CSV table of C-alpha atoms in Angstrom, one decimal:
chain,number,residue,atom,x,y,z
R,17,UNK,CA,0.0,0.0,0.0
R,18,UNK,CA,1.4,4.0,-1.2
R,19,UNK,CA,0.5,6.5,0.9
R,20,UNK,CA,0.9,10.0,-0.6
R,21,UNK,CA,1.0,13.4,0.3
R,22,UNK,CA,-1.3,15.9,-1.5
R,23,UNK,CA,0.9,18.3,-3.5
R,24,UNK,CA,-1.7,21.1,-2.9
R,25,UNK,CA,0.0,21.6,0.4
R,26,UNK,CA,3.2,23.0,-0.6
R,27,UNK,CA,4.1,26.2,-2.1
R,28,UNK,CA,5.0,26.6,-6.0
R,29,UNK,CA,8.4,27.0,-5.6
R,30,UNK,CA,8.4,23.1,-4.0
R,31,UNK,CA,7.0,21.7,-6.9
R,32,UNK,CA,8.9,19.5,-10.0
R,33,UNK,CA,7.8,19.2,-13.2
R,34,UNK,CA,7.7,15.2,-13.0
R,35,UNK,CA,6.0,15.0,-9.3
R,36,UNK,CA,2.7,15.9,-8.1
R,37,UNK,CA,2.2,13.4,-5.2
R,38,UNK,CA,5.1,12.9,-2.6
R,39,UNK,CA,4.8,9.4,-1.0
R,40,UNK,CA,5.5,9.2,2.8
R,41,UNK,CA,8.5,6.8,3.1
R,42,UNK,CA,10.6,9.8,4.4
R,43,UNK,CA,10.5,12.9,6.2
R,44,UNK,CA,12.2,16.1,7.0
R,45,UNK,CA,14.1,16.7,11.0
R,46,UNK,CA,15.9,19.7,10.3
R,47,UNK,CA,18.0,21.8,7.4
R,48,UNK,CA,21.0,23.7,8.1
R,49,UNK,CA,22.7,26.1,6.2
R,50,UNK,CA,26.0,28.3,6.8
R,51,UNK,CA,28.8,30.3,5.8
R,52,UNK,CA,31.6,29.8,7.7
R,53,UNK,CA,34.4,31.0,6.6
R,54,UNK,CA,37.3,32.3,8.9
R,55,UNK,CA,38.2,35.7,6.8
R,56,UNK,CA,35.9,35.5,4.0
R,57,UNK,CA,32.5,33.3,5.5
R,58,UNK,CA,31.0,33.1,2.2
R,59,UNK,CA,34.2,30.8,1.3
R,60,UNK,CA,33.2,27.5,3.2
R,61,UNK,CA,29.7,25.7,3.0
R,62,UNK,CA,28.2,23.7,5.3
R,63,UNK,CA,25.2,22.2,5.2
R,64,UNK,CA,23.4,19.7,7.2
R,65,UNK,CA,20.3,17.5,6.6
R,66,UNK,CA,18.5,15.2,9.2
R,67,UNK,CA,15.6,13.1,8.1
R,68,UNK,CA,14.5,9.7,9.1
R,69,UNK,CA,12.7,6.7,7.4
R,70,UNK,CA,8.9,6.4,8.1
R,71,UNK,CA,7.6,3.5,10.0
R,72,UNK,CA,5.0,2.1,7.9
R,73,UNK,CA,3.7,0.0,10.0
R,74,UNK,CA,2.6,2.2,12.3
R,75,UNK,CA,1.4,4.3,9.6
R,76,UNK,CA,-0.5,0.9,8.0
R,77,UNK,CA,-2.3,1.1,11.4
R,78,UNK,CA,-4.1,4.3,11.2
R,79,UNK,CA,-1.4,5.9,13.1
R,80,UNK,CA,0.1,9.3,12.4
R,81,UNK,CA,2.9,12.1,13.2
R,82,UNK,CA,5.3,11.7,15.9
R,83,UNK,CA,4.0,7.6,16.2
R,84,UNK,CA,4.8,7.0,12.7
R,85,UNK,CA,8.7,8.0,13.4
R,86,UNK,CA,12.0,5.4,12.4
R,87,UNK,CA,15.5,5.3,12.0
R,88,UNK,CA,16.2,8.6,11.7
R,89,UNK,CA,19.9,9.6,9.6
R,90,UNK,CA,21.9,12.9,9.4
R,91,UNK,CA,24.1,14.1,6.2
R,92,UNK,CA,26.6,16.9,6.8
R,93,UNK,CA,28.4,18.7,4.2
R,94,UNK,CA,30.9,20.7,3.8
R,95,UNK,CA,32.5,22.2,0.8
R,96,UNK,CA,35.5,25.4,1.0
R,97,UNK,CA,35.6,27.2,-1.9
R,98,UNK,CA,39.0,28.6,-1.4
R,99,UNK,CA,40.9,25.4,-1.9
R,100,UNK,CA,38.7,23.0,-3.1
R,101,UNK,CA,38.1,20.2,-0.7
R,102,UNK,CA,34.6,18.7,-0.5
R,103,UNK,CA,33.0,16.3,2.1
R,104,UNK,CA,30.2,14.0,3.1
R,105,UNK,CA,29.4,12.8,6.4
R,106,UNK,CA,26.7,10.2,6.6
R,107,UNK,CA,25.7,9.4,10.3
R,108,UNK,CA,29.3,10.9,11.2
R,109,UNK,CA,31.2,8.8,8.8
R,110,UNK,CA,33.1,10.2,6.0
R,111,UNK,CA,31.7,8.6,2.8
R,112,UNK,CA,33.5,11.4,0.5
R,113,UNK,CA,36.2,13.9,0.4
R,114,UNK,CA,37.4,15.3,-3.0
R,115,UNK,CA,39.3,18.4,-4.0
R,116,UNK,CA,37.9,20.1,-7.1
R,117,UNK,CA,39.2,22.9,-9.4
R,118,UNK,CA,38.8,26.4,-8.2
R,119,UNK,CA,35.8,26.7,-11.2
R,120,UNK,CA,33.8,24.0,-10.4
R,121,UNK,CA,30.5,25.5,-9.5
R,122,UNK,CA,28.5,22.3,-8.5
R,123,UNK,CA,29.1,19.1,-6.0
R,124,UNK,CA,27.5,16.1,-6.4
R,125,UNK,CA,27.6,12.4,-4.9
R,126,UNK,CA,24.9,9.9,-4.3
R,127,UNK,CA,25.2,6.5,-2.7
R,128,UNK,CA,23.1,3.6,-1.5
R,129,UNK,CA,22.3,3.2,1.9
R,130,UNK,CA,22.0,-0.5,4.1
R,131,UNK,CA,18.2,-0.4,4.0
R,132,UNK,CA,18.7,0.1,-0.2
R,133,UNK,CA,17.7,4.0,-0.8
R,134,UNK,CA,19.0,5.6,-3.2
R,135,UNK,CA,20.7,9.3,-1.7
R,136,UNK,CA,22.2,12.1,-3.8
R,137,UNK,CA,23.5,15.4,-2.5
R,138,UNK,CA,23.7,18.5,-4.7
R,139,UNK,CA,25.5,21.5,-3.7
R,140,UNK,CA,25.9,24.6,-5.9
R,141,UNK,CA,28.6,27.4,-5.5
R,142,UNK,CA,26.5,30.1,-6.0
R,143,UNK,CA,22.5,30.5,-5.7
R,144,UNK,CA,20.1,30.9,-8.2
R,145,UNK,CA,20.2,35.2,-8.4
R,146,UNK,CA,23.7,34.5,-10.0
R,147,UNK,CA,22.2,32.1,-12.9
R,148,UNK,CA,21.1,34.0,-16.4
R,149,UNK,CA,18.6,30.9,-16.8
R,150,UNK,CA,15.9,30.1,-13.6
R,151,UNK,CA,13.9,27.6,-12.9
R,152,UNK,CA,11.2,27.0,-10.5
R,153,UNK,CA,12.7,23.6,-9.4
R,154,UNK,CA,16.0,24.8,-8.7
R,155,UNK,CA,17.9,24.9,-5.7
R,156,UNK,CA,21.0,25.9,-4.6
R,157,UNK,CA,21.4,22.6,-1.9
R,158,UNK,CA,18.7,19.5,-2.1
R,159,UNK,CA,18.9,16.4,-1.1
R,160,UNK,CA,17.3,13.8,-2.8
R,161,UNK,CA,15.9,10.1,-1.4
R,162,UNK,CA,14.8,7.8,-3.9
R,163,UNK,CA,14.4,10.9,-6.6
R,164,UNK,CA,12.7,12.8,-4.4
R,165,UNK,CA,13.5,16.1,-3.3
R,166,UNK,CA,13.8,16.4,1.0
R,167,UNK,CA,12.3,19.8,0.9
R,168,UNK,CA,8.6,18.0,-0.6
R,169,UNK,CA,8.8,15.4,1.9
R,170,UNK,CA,6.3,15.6,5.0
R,171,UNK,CA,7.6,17.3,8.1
R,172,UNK,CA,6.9,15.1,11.2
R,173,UNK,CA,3.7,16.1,12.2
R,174,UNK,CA,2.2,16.0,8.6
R,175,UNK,CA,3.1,11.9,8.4
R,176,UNK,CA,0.0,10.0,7.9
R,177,UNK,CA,-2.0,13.1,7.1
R,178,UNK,CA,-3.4,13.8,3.6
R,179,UNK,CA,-5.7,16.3,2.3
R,180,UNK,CA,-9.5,15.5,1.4
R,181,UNK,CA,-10.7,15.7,-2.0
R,182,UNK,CA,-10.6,19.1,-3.2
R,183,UNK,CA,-15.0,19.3,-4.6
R,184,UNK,CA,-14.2,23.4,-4.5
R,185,UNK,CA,-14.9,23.0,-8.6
R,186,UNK,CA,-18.5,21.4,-8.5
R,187,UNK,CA,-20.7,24.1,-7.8
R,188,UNK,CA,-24.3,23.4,-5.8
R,189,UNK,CA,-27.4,23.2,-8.0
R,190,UNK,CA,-28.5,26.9,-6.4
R,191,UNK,CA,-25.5,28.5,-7.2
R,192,UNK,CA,-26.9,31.2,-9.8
R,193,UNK,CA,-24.0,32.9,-11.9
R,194,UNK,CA,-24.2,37.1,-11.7
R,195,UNK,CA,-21.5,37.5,-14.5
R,196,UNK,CA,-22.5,40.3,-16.4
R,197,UNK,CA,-20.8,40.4,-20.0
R,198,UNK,CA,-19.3,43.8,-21.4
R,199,UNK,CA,-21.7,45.7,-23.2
R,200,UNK,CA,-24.8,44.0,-21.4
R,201,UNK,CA,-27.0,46.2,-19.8
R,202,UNK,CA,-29.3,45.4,-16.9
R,203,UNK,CA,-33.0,47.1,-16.8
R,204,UNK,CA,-34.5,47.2,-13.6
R,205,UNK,CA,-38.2,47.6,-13.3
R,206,UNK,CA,-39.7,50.9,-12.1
R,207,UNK,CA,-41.7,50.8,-8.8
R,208,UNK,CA,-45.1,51.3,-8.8
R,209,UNK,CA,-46.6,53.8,-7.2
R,210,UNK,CA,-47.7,53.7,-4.0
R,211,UNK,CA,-51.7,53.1,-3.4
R,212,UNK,CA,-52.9,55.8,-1.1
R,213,UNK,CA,-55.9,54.7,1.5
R,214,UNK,CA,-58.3,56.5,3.8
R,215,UNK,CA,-57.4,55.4,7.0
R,216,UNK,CA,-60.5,57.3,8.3
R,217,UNK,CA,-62.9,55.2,6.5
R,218,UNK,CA,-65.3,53.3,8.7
R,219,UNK,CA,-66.3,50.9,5.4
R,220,UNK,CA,-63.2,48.3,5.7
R,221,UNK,CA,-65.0,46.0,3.1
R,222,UNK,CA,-63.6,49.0,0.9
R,223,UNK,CA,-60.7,50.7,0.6
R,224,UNK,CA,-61.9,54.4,-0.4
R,225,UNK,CA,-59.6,56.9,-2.1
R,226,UNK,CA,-58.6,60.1,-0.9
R,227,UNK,CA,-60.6,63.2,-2.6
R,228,UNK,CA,-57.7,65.8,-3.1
R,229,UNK,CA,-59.1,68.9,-0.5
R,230,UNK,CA,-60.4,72.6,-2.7
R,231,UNK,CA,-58.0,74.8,-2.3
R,232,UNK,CA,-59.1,77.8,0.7
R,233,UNK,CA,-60.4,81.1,-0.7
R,234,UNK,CA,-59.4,84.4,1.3
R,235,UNK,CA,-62.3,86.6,1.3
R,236,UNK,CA,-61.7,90.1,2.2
R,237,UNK,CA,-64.4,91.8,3.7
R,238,UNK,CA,-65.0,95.3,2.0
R,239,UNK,CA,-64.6,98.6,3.1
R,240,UNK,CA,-67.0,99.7,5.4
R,241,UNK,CA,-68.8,103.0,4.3
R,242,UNK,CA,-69.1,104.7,7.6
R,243,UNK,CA,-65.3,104.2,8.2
R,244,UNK,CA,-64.6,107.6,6.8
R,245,UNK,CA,-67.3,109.3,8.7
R,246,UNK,CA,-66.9,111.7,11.8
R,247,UNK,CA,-68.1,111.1,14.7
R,248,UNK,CA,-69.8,113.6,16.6
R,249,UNK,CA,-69.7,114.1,20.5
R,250,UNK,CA,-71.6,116.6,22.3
R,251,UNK,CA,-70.5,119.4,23.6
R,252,UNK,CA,-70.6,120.3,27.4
């Protein structure tokens, strides 16, 4: 039985072009990476992988993260770009030195372990802002188990987990798409107007219009004809 780990979990600068499902027979510790050069640090590498086999028995079982953990291995490197010598410790034992021209730009080795995995170690000089040609894939130290790249493994608490099935693409039956195409136009319906009711009808099996009121007219009284008259009083 494969168990896999969905691809959709890790970024797009993790992905090959000849992967999309990692399997879980591995998975990452801890990376380490340093200049360490005395004078000039950028002169001397060293790089350090730890990873360990999973158990897949456990895993078989239903079990999953820190239960699923095996023999667990650690691959130190160290390259000096100053005068040329190269290394690989595997479990601290030296499996390979070498001393390479001052232009080599790239280290490689790979070996098979006891339990029959295939390991390669790839080490560039310089990292990918120096290159004319980039690629998504490429990195300036990997590790690779079995073809597999360590940085796509799962890390310990992912082992034994995998995604669902992604169903975002099947919409539901009520969905109703509001995509409006260029140039469309949308009429909306004018409101009616409102109805307006006599609330002080007493007939309620009728609902009686209101009769606009007349305007009010002003009358001015006339002039009265005695207003300009004298008055006479008596005298005493």
């Amino acid at each position: 039985m494969s168990y896999y780990s969905s691809s959709s979990s890790l970024s797009s600068s993790d992905h090959r072009a000849d992967h999309t499902e990692v399997p879980h027979t591995f998975y990452q510790i801890d990376y380490v990476s340093a200049n360490c050069g005395k004078i000039v640090p950028i002169s001397k590498r060293r790089i350090r992988f730890k990873f360990g086999y999973t158990n897949m028995q456990a895993m078989q079982e239903g079990l999953a993260g820190q239960d699923c953990r095996g023999v667990e291995h650690e691959i130190s490197i160290m390259w000096s770009l100053s005068s040329g010598k190269q290394s690989i410790a595997y479990d601290g034992e030296l499996i390979y030195w070498n001393v390479c021209d001052m232009g080599d730009g790239k280290m490689t080795h790979s070996w098979h372990d006891k339990d029959g995995h295939y390991i390669k170690v790839i080490v560039h000089s310089f990292n990918s802002s120096m290159k004319a040609i980039q690629h998504d894939d490429w990195r300036q130290y990997d590790l690779l188990i079995d073809g597999i790249s360590y940085f796509r493994a799962p890390k310990i608490y992912q082992i034994g987990v995998f995604a669902k099935t992604d169903n975002a693409s099947k919409l539901p039956d009520f969905v109703v798409s509001t995509e409006v195409k260029r140039g469309q136009t949308i009429k909306t319906a004018e409101p009616k107007p409102a109805e307006v009711t006599d609330l002080l009808s007493f007939d309620f099996g009728e609902i009686a219009s209101v009769t606009p009121t007349p305007p009010v007219q002003t009358i001015t009284p006339h002039a009265s004809p005695q207003r300009d008259a004298a008055i006479l009083l008596p005298t005493w």
